[in-house]
Short mmCIF file of C-alpha atoms in Angstrom, two decimals:
data_model
loop_
_atom_site.label_atom_id
_atom_site.label_comp_id
_atom_site.label_asym_id
_atom_site.label_seq_id
_atom_site.Cartn_x
_atom_site.Cartn_y
_atom_site.Cartn_z
CA MET A 28 16.80 -21.09 27.38
CA LEU A 29 17.34 -25.03 27.39
CA PRO A 30 18.24 -27.12 23.99
CA CYS A 31 15.95 -30.59 23.31
CA ALA A 32 16.09 -32.30 20.37
CA LEU A 33 15.26 -31.92 16.71
CA ASN A 34 12.75 -33.09 15.45
CA GLY A 35 13.60 -33.01 12.00
CA ALA A 36 11.54 -29.60 11.16
CA ALA A 37 11.89 -27.31 13.55
CA ARG A 38 14.10 -27.17 16.64
CA CYS A 39 12.34 -27.78 20.18
CA CYS A 40 13.45 -25.72 23.03
CA MET A 41 12.48 -25.91 27.10
CA GLU A 42 11.80 -22.50 28.10
CA ARG A 43 10.22 -21.48 32.00
CA SER A 44 6.83 -19.13 32.01
CA ALA A 45 6.72 -16.78 34.92
CA SER A 46 5.80 -19.36 37.34
CA GLY A 47 8.91 -21.13 36.52
CA ARG A 48 7.33 -24.28 34.87
CA ALA A 49 8.96 -25.28 32.07
CA PHE A 50 7.30 -25.77 28.53
CA SER A 51 8.18 -26.27 25.12
CA THR A 52 8.09 -24.32 22.07
CA VAL A 53 8.78 -25.74 18.58
CA ARG A 54 10.76 -22.76 16.37
CA ARG A 55 10.04 -23.60 12.73
CA PHE A 56 12.56 -22.34 9.95
CA VAL A 57 11.72 -20.84 6.03
CA LEU A 58 14.25 -20.88 2.98
CA GLY A 59 13.36 -18.18 0.73
CA ILE A 60 14.69 -18.45 -2.73
CA GLU A 61 15.02 -15.53 -5.08
CA THR A 62 15.69 -15.38 -8.74
CA SER A 63 12.69 -13.28 -10.43
CA CYS A 64 15.14 -11.09 -12.67
CA ASP A 65 18.68 -10.03 -11.72
CA GLU A 66 19.27 -10.43 -7.87
CA THR A 67 19.84 -14.28 -6.61
CA GLY A 68 18.83 -14.41 -3.19
CA ALA A 69 18.29 -16.46 -0.09
CA ALA A 70 17.78 -16.18 3.27
CA VAL A 71 16.59 -18.50 6.44
CA LEU A 72 14.55 -16.90 8.60
CA ASP A 73 12.59 -18.04 11.48
CA ASP A 74 8.85 -17.77 12.36
CA THR A 75 9.24 -14.97 14.56
CA GLY A 76 10.54 -12.81 11.42
CA ALA A 77 14.12 -13.01 13.47
CA ILE A 78 16.94 -13.11 9.87
CA LEU A 79 19.36 -15.96 10.60
CA GLY A 80 21.15 -15.93 7.57
CA GLU A 81 21.03 -14.38 4.31
CA SER A 82 23.10 -14.03 0.85
CA LEU A 83 22.58 -12.23 -2.22
CA HIS A 84 24.57 -11.81 -5.56
CA SER A 85 23.59 -8.88 -7.56
CA GLN A 86 23.95 -8.81 -11.25
CA LYS A 87 23.58 -4.83 -11.62
CA GLN A 88 27.01 -4.01 -12.92
CA THR A 89 27.16 -7.08 -14.94
CA HIS A 90 23.78 -5.13 -16.86
CA LEU A 91 24.61 -1.58 -16.64
CA ASP A 92 27.81 -2.60 -18.49
CA ALA A 93 25.82 -4.05 -21.03
CA GLY A 94 22.89 -1.40 -20.93
CA GLY A 95 20.27 -3.28 -19.82
CA ILE A 96 19.09 -6.40 -18.40
CA ILE A 97 19.78 -9.10 -21.19
CA PRO A 98 17.66 -12.67 -20.37
CA PRO A 99 20.03 -15.21 -20.90
CA VAL A 100 22.59 -13.39 -19.68
CA ALA A 101 20.77 -12.88 -16.29
CA GLN A 102 19.60 -16.31 -16.85
CA GLN A 103 23.41 -17.50 -16.51
CA LEU A 104 24.23 -15.90 -13.58
CA HIS A 105 21.84 -17.59 -11.71
CA ARG A 106 22.65 -21.15 -12.41
CA GLU A 107 26.16 -19.96 -11.91
CA ASN A 108 25.40 -18.92 -8.31
CA ILE A 109 22.27 -19.67 -6.93
CA SER A 110 23.87 -23.08 -5.17
CA ARG A 111 26.52 -21.01 -3.19
CA VAL A 112 23.95 -18.42 -2.86
CA VAL A 113 21.85 -20.61 -0.93
CA GLN A 114 24.53 -22.38 0.84
CA GLU A 115 25.73 -19.54 2.10
CA ALA A 116 22.34 -18.61 3.99
CA LEU A 117 22.27 -21.69 4.90
CA ASP A 118 25.91 -21.88 6.77
CA ARG A 119 25.63 -18.37 8.48
CA SER A 120 22.01 -19.21 9.75
CA GLY A 121 23.30 -22.17 11.31
CA ILE A 122 20.08 -24.93 10.18
CA GLU A 123 20.33 -27.46 8.71
CA PRO A 124 18.58 -28.21 5.49
CA SER A 125 16.73 -31.20 7.98
CA GLU A 126 15.96 -28.68 9.81
CA LEU A 127 14.28 -26.87 7.65
CA THR A 128 10.01 -26.82 7.78
CA ALA A 129 9.55 -25.54 4.12
CA VAL A 130 11.44 -24.03 1.46
CA ALA A 131 9.71 -20.74 -0.38
CA THR A 132 10.63 -19.81 -3.88
CA THR A 133 9.62 -16.85 -5.90
CA VAL A 134 7.71 -18.57 -9.23
CA LYS A 135 5.77 -15.48 -10.23
CA PRO A 136 5.60 -13.19 -12.08
CA GLY A 137 9.12 -12.59 -13.60
CA LEU A 138 11.66 -12.95 -16.22
CA ALA A 139 10.78 -16.62 -17.51
CA LEU A 140 14.78 -17.69 -17.68
CA SER A 141 15.59 -16.29 -14.15
CA LEU A 142 12.42 -17.61 -12.62
CA GLY A 143 12.95 -21.18 -14.17
CA ILE A 144 16.55 -21.57 -12.71
CA GLY A 145 15.08 -20.77 -9.11
CA LEU A 146 12.30 -22.96 -9.42
CA ASP A 147 14.22 -25.60 -10.62
CA PHE A 148 16.73 -25.63 -7.90
CA SER A 149 13.92 -25.78 -5.42
CA ARG A 150 12.06 -28.59 -6.56
CA LYS A 151 15.26 -30.76 -6.41
CA PHE A 152 16.16 -29.44 -3.27
CA VAL A 153 12.60 -30.40 -1.75
CA ARG A 154 12.81 -33.45 -2.79
CA LEU A 155 15.95 -34.23 -2.00
CA HIS A 156 15.46 -33.37 1.43
CA GLU A 157 11.32 -34.31 1.60
CA LYS A 158 10.78 -30.86 2.51
CA PRO A 159 6.74 -29.13 2.10
CA PHE A 160 7.51 -26.32 -0.89
CA ILE A 161 5.51 -23.02 -0.51
CA PRO A 162 5.37 -21.31 -3.82
CA ILE A 163 5.44 -17.58 -3.94
CA HIS A 164 4.27 -14.34 -5.62
CA HIS A 165 6.83 -11.80 -5.56
CA MET A 166 5.05 -9.06 -5.61
CA GLU A 167 2.94 -10.24 -2.24
CA ALA A 168 6.04 -10.69 -1.28
CA HIS A 169 7.06 -6.86 -1.40
CA ALA A 170 3.74 -6.01 -0.14
CA LEU A 171 4.12 -8.23 3.33
CA THR A 172 7.82 -7.36 3.79
CA VAL A 173 6.74 -4.58 6.04
CA ARG A 174 4.97 -7.25 8.75
CA MET A 175 8.14 -8.68 9.16
CA LEU A 176 9.11 -5.06 10.49
CA HIS A 177 6.06 -3.31 11.84
CA PRO A 178 2.72 -4.89 13.66
CA VAL A 179 1.00 -4.19 10.91
CA ASP A 180 -2.87 -5.47 10.29
CA PHE A 181 -4.99 -6.03 7.57
CA PRO A 182 -6.39 -4.21 5.60
CA PHE A 183 -3.45 -1.88 4.60
CA LEU A 184 -3.05 0.09 1.07
CA VAL A 185 -0.01 -1.01 -0.95
CA LEU A 186 1.69 1.00 -3.27
CA LEU A 187 4.19 -0.88 -5.43
CA VAL A 188 6.92 0.82 -7.78
CA SER A 189 9.97 -0.97 -9.20
CA GLY A 190 11.84 -1.49 -12.26
CA GLY A 191 9.11 -4.11 -13.12
CA HIS A 192 5.97 -3.08 -12.18
CA SER A 193 4.12 0.01 -10.44
CA LEU A 194 0.47 -0.97 -8.72
CA LEU A 195 -2.08 -0.08 -6.01
CA ALA A 196 -3.70 -2.14 -3.93
CA LEU A 197 -5.54 -2.82 -0.90
CA ALA A 198 -4.12 -5.90 0.95
CA LYS A 199 -6.96 -7.59 3.10
CA GLY A 200 -4.52 -10.22 3.80
CA ILE A 201 -1.51 -12.39 2.83
CA ASP A 202 -3.21 -14.08 0.10
CA GLU A 203 -6.07 -11.58 -0.71
CA PHE A 204 -5.73 -8.34 -2.92
CA LEU A 205 -7.66 -5.80 -4.50
CA LEU A 206 -5.64 -4.29 -7.36
CA LEU A 207 -6.88 -0.65 -7.86
CA GLY A 208 -4.17 0.58 -10.11
CA GLN A 209 -0.89 -0.14 -12.68
CA THR A 210 1.24 0.38 -15.03
CA LEU A 211 -0.39 0.73 -18.74
CA ASP A 212 2.94 0.58 -20.50
CA ALA A 213 6.29 0.85 -18.69
CA ALA A 214 7.02 1.03 -15.26
CA ALA A 215 8.33 4.00 -13.32
CA GLY A 216 11.97 2.25 -12.55
CA ASP A 217 12.28 0.98 -16.13
CA THR A 218 11.67 5.00 -17.05
CA LEU A 219 14.21 6.14 -14.85
CA ASP A 220 16.73 3.58 -16.02
CA LYS A 221 16.20 4.39 -19.94
CA ILE A 222 16.29 7.79 -19.36
CA ALA A 223 19.33 7.63 -17.42
CA ARG A 224 20.62 5.36 -20.68
CA ARG A 225 19.76 7.92 -23.07
CA LEU A 226 21.48 11.31 -20.66
CA SER A 227 25.03 8.54 -20.83
CA LEU A 228 24.96 8.82 -17.06
CA ARG A 229 27.37 6.14 -16.63
CA ASN A 230 29.70 8.76 -17.77
CA HIS A 231 29.00 11.28 -15.22
CA PRO A 232 32.33 10.56 -12.29
CA GLU A 233 29.43 10.45 -9.81
CA CYS A 234 27.41 7.89 -11.58
CA SER A 235 29.62 5.20 -12.93
CA SER A 236 28.63 2.42 -10.62
CA LEU A 237 24.82 3.49 -9.82
CA SER A 238 21.37 2.19 -11.42
CA GLY A 239 19.93 4.78 -13.68
CA GLY A 240 17.53 5.38 -10.89
CA GLN A 241 20.05 5.83 -8.38
CA ALA A 242 21.82 8.21 -10.79
CA ILE A 243 19.00 10.19 -11.18
CA GLU A 244 17.99 10.71 -7.72
CA LEU A 245 22.00 11.73 -6.87
CA LEU A 246 22.13 14.41 -9.98
CA ALA A 247 18.48 15.91 -8.99
CA LYS A 248 19.59 16.98 -5.67
CA GLU A 249 21.83 19.63 -7.41
CA GLY A 250 18.91 20.40 -10.77
CA ASP A 251 16.67 22.57 -10.86
CA ARG A 252 13.48 20.82 -11.42
CA LEU A 253 11.77 24.15 -12.91
CA ALA A 254 14.44 24.58 -15.81
CA PHE A 255 12.50 22.25 -17.71
CA HIS A 256 8.10 21.32 -17.52
CA PHE A 257 7.29 17.82 -18.37
CA LYS A 258 3.97 17.22 -18.45
CA SER A 259 2.31 15.07 -15.74
CA PRO A 260 0.74 11.79 -17.45
CA MET A 261 -2.82 11.31 -17.08
CA GLY A 262 -4.07 14.02 -15.71
CA GLN A 263 -7.35 13.88 -17.21
CA LEU A 264 -7.89 10.52 -16.46
CA TYR A 265 -10.31 9.89 -13.07
CA ASP A 266 -8.65 6.13 -12.17
CA CYS A 267 -5.57 4.89 -10.04
CA ASN A 268 -3.96 3.24 -13.39
CA PHE A 269 0.10 4.44 -14.06
CA SER A 270 1.35 5.28 -17.81
CA PHE A 271 5.06 6.42 -17.65
CA ALA A 272 5.74 5.92 -21.86
CA GLY A 273 4.30 9.35 -22.69
CA LEU A 274 6.51 11.30 -20.24
CA ARG A 275 9.81 9.22 -21.61
CA ASN A 276 8.87 10.30 -25.08
CA GLN A 277 8.56 14.30 -23.83
CA VAL A 278 11.96 13.41 -21.64
CA THR A 279 13.98 12.26 -24.70
CA LEU A 280 12.31 15.00 -26.79
CA ALA A 281 14.06 17.71 -24.61
CA ILE A 282 17.29 15.72 -24.75
CA SER A 283 17.33 15.35 -28.04
CA LYS A 284 17.16 19.10 -28.27
CA LYS A 285 19.57 19.96 -26.01
CA GLU A 286 22.03 17.83 -27.55
CA ARG A 287 21.36 19.58 -31.03
CA GLU A 288 21.62 22.99 -29.22
CA GLU A 289 24.72 21.61 -27.22
CA GLY A 290 26.18 19.96 -30.18
CA VAL A 291 26.56 17.19 -27.77
CA GLU A 292 27.45 13.51 -29.99
CA LYS A 293 25.98 10.70 -27.93
CA GLY A 294 27.91 9.35 -25.32
CA GLN A 295 28.54 13.17 -23.69
CA LEU A 296 26.88 14.86 -21.00
CA LEU A 297 24.89 18.23 -21.37
CA SER A 298 25.63 20.80 -19.51
CA CYS A 299 22.32 20.51 -17.96
CA VAL A 300 22.04 16.92 -16.84
CA LYS A 301 21.14 17.52 -13.09
CA ASP A 302 18.46 19.75 -14.47
CA ILE A 303 16.75 17.60 -16.28
CA ALA A 304 17.07 14.80 -13.49
CA ALA A 305 15.55 16.76 -11.38
CA ALA A 306 12.69 17.86 -13.29
CA LEU A 307 12.17 13.93 -14.60
CA GLN A 308 11.85 12.85 -11.02
CA HIS A 309 9.75 15.59 -9.98
CA THR A 310 7.59 14.86 -12.75
CA VAL A 311 7.52 10.82 -12.04
CA ALA A 312 6.90 11.30 -8.06
CA SER A 313 4.01 13.42 -8.83
CA HIS A 314 2.67 11.19 -10.82
CA ILE A 315 2.95 8.59 -8.37
CA ALA A 316 1.82 10.70 -5.45
CA LYS A 317 -1.93 11.62 -7.42
CA ARG A 318 -2.04 8.01 -8.31
CA THR A 319 -1.73 7.44 -4.82
CA HIS A 320 -4.43 10.02 -3.48
CA ARG A 321 -6.96 8.85 -5.41
CA ALA A 322 -6.29 5.25 -4.18
CA ILE A 323 -6.48 6.64 -0.48
CA LEU A 324 -9.97 8.60 -1.09
CA PHE A 325 -11.22 5.65 -3.00
CA CYS A 326 -10.82 3.24 -0.49
CA LYS A 327 -12.01 6.11 2.52
CA SER A 328 -15.30 6.61 0.42
CA LYS A 329 -15.73 2.51 0.37
CA GLY A 330 -14.78 1.95 3.76
CA LEU A 331 -12.19 -0.45 2.50
CA LEU A 332 -9.56 1.11 5.34
CA PRO A 333 -9.64 1.20 9.07
CA GLN A 334 -10.96 4.05 10.87
CA HIS A 335 -7.76 3.63 13.38
CA ASN A 336 -4.27 4.16 11.63
CA PRO A 337 -4.87 3.20 8.63
CA THR A 338 -1.40 3.09 6.52
CA LEU A 339 0.27 3.36 3.07
CA VAL A 340 3.12 0.56 2.77
CA VAL A 341 5.87 1.41 -0.01
CA SER A 342 7.94 -0.87 -1.23
CA GLY A 343 10.00 -2.24 -4.77
CA GLY A 344 13.32 -0.50 -5.45
CA VAL A 345 11.76 3.05 -6.68
CA ALA A 346 10.19 2.94 -3.17
CA SER A 347 14.14 3.97 -1.57
CA ASN A 348 13.67 6.74 -3.45
CA GLU A 349 14.10 9.46 -1.18
CA TYR A 350 12.17 12.55 -2.98
CA ILE A 351 9.50 9.94 -3.78
CA ARG A 352 9.01 8.81 -0.29
CA GLN A 353 8.80 12.87 1.19
CA THR A 354 6.54 13.59 -1.73
CA LEU A 355 4.20 10.41 -0.63
CA LYS A 356 4.77 11.92 3.03
CA ILE A 357 3.03 14.98 2.11
CA VAL A 358 0.09 12.86 0.30
CA THR A 359 -0.32 10.72 3.75
CA ASP A 360 -0.68 13.71 6.09
CA ALA A 361 -3.30 15.26 3.98
CA THR A 362 -5.68 12.28 4.38
CA GLY A 363 -4.53 10.98 7.63
CA LEU A 364 -2.32 7.71 6.71
CA HIS A 365 0.78 6.40 8.34
CA LEU A 366 3.26 5.58 5.92
CA LEU A 367 5.56 2.78 6.15
CA CYS A 368 8.49 1.99 4.11
CA PRO A 369 10.87 -0.42 4.41
CA PRO A 370 14.65 -0.24 4.72
CA SER A 371 15.80 0.08 1.66
CA LYS A 372 17.87 -2.80 1.75
CA PHE A 373 14.40 -4.99 1.85
CA CYS A 374 12.56 -2.48 -0.91
CA THR A 375 14.75 -4.60 -3.53
CA ASP A 376 14.70 -7.78 -4.43
CA ASN A 377 15.99 -10.30 -1.88
CA GLY A 378 15.61 -13.86 -0.50
CA VAL A 379 14.39 -12.43 2.83
CA MET A 380 11.08 -11.37 1.97
CA ILE A 381 10.53 -14.41 -0.15
CA ALA A 382 11.23 -16.49 3.15
CA TRP A 383 9.13 -13.83 5.40
CA ASN A 384 6.30 -14.86 3.31
CA GLY A 385 6.55 -18.27 3.67
CA ILE A 386 6.36 -17.86 7.69
CA GLU A 387 3.24 -15.89 6.85
CA ARG A 388 1.85 -18.76 4.71
CA LEU A 389 3.11 -21.52 6.76
CA LYS A 390 0.96 -19.64 9.84
CA GLN A 391 -1.90 -20.07 8.50
CA GLY A 392 -1.67 -22.93 6.29
CA LYS A 393 -2.38 -21.16 2.92
CA GLY A 394 -0.52 -22.66 -0.53
CA ILE A 395 1.95 -25.04 1.04
CA MET A 396 2.29 -27.92 -1.16
CA SER A 397 4.42 -31.48 -0.91
CA HIS A 398 7.96 -31.63 -2.65
CA SER A 399 6.40 -34.25 -4.88
CA GLU A 400 3.99 -31.65 -6.31
CA GLU A 401 4.22 -29.82 -9.56
CA VAL A 402 4.21 -26.17 -9.59
CA ASN A 403 4.99 -24.14 -12.96
CA TYR A 404 6.44 -20.49 -12.75
CA GLU A 405 4.10 -17.60 -14.17
CA PRO A 406 6.31 -14.53 -16.38
CA LYS A 407 2.78 -12.72 -15.70
CA ALA A 408 0.80 -12.94 -13.18
CA PRO A 409 -1.81 -10.29 -11.43
CA LEU A 410 -1.79 -9.55 -7.66
CA GLY A 411 -5.61 -10.34 -6.38
CA LEU A 412 -8.95 -9.13 -7.75
CA ASP A 413 -8.41 -6.65 -10.43
CA ILE A 414 -11.51 -3.84 -9.40
CA THR A 415 -9.72 -1.13 -12.02
CA SER A 416 -12.66 -0.29 -13.56
CA GLU A 417 -14.39 0.11 -10.18
CA VAL A 418 -11.61 2.81 -9.38
CA LYS A 419 -11.68 4.64 -12.64
CA ASP A 420 -16.36 4.56 -12.71
CA ALA A 421 -15.82 6.29 -9.13
CA ALA A 422 -14.14 9.20 -11.54
CA ILE A 423 -12.64 10.56 -8.17
CA LYS A 424 -11.37 14.08 -8.58
CA ILE A 425 -8.80 14.80 -6.12
CA PRO A 426 -8.04 18.42 -4.51
CA PRO A 427 -4.66 20.04 -5.13
CA LEU A 428 -1.30 19.43 -2.76
CA LYS A 429 1.59 21.96 -3.10
CA LEU A 430 4.18 18.85 -3.90
CA ARG A 431 7.16 20.79 -2.91
CA ILE A 432 10.13 19.14 -1.26
CA ASN A 433 13.23 20.94 0.25
CA SER A 434 16.27 19.86 -1.39
#
């Protein structure tokens, strides 16, 4: 491959065909910036999906110490780190700002104060360097990350489960989604985190540096899920929506009861903490699996999934939980779907997924704005066309499946 002159927005290279004749190819580069919650991420990708450089500043430990995400604190940490994180991604990529084809940034949904930092930085950056700007929907980016890693054609079913979101959707194109179900109250990840705090898992020697969800998963491996019975939410509602608030209440009551029985004070660990973790994890996994099962059957009944190699893509931070993945594998095996989960590092928030979404949009010429156009962030933003009422009207009853996972 022979280097050629830079055109200011891409690199032109000379390659040789099988016949030996030289021809030019143009590589395009996108800088992705993510600040929707508590991770400051940036990455530079080329149009093949190659990660040329990335950087991530995690606020996890700060928020663990505080007992939860405090938006003004998250905002300040983004403000302090975004310039460094972006520069690190550029330096590691070897790409100069003048060589970028575009900049893609999360503008919805998320914490308003966090989104504002990323958008403000990006607007100044694209104006300074006169680069096109691509606003990104955070959940759309999670849904499409898998296409950077595997040749997944549309349409496919998407399950996104994270600290702030739980939803099921059919991806029909890079900006075309049918929303099948979403959480009616709390998200799965938020529920796991809050129960972990209620159990004081930060005081457990094996969990001091883990997030709530990670701590629950770790302790559940040695727990007996049958020691506690928590009712799976929404068992009599035949739709694909999620609800975790009632489950959290069940678990909190059980914890309070055990504390009274054992004479445990706040901050101390219950003797049965691993059993509670196992029972909670199983109930969350079961609820997610049942709603996903119904979504699959609905899509099949409406002819929305391809006959050949239909796929379920699972992403978001909670998708890193191996027990939940195995539970979903039981569902996809029973329904003939192919299960795809990005590696854990791509399930949580990062700049790579934002840059890739930018690449996808750049290739199709969708949602690309000039550096001078105004754009606002949106803390609340639905994903796609809402057909949850149609799913509910179908009232599909799912056949029983044994969601039995070997430890």
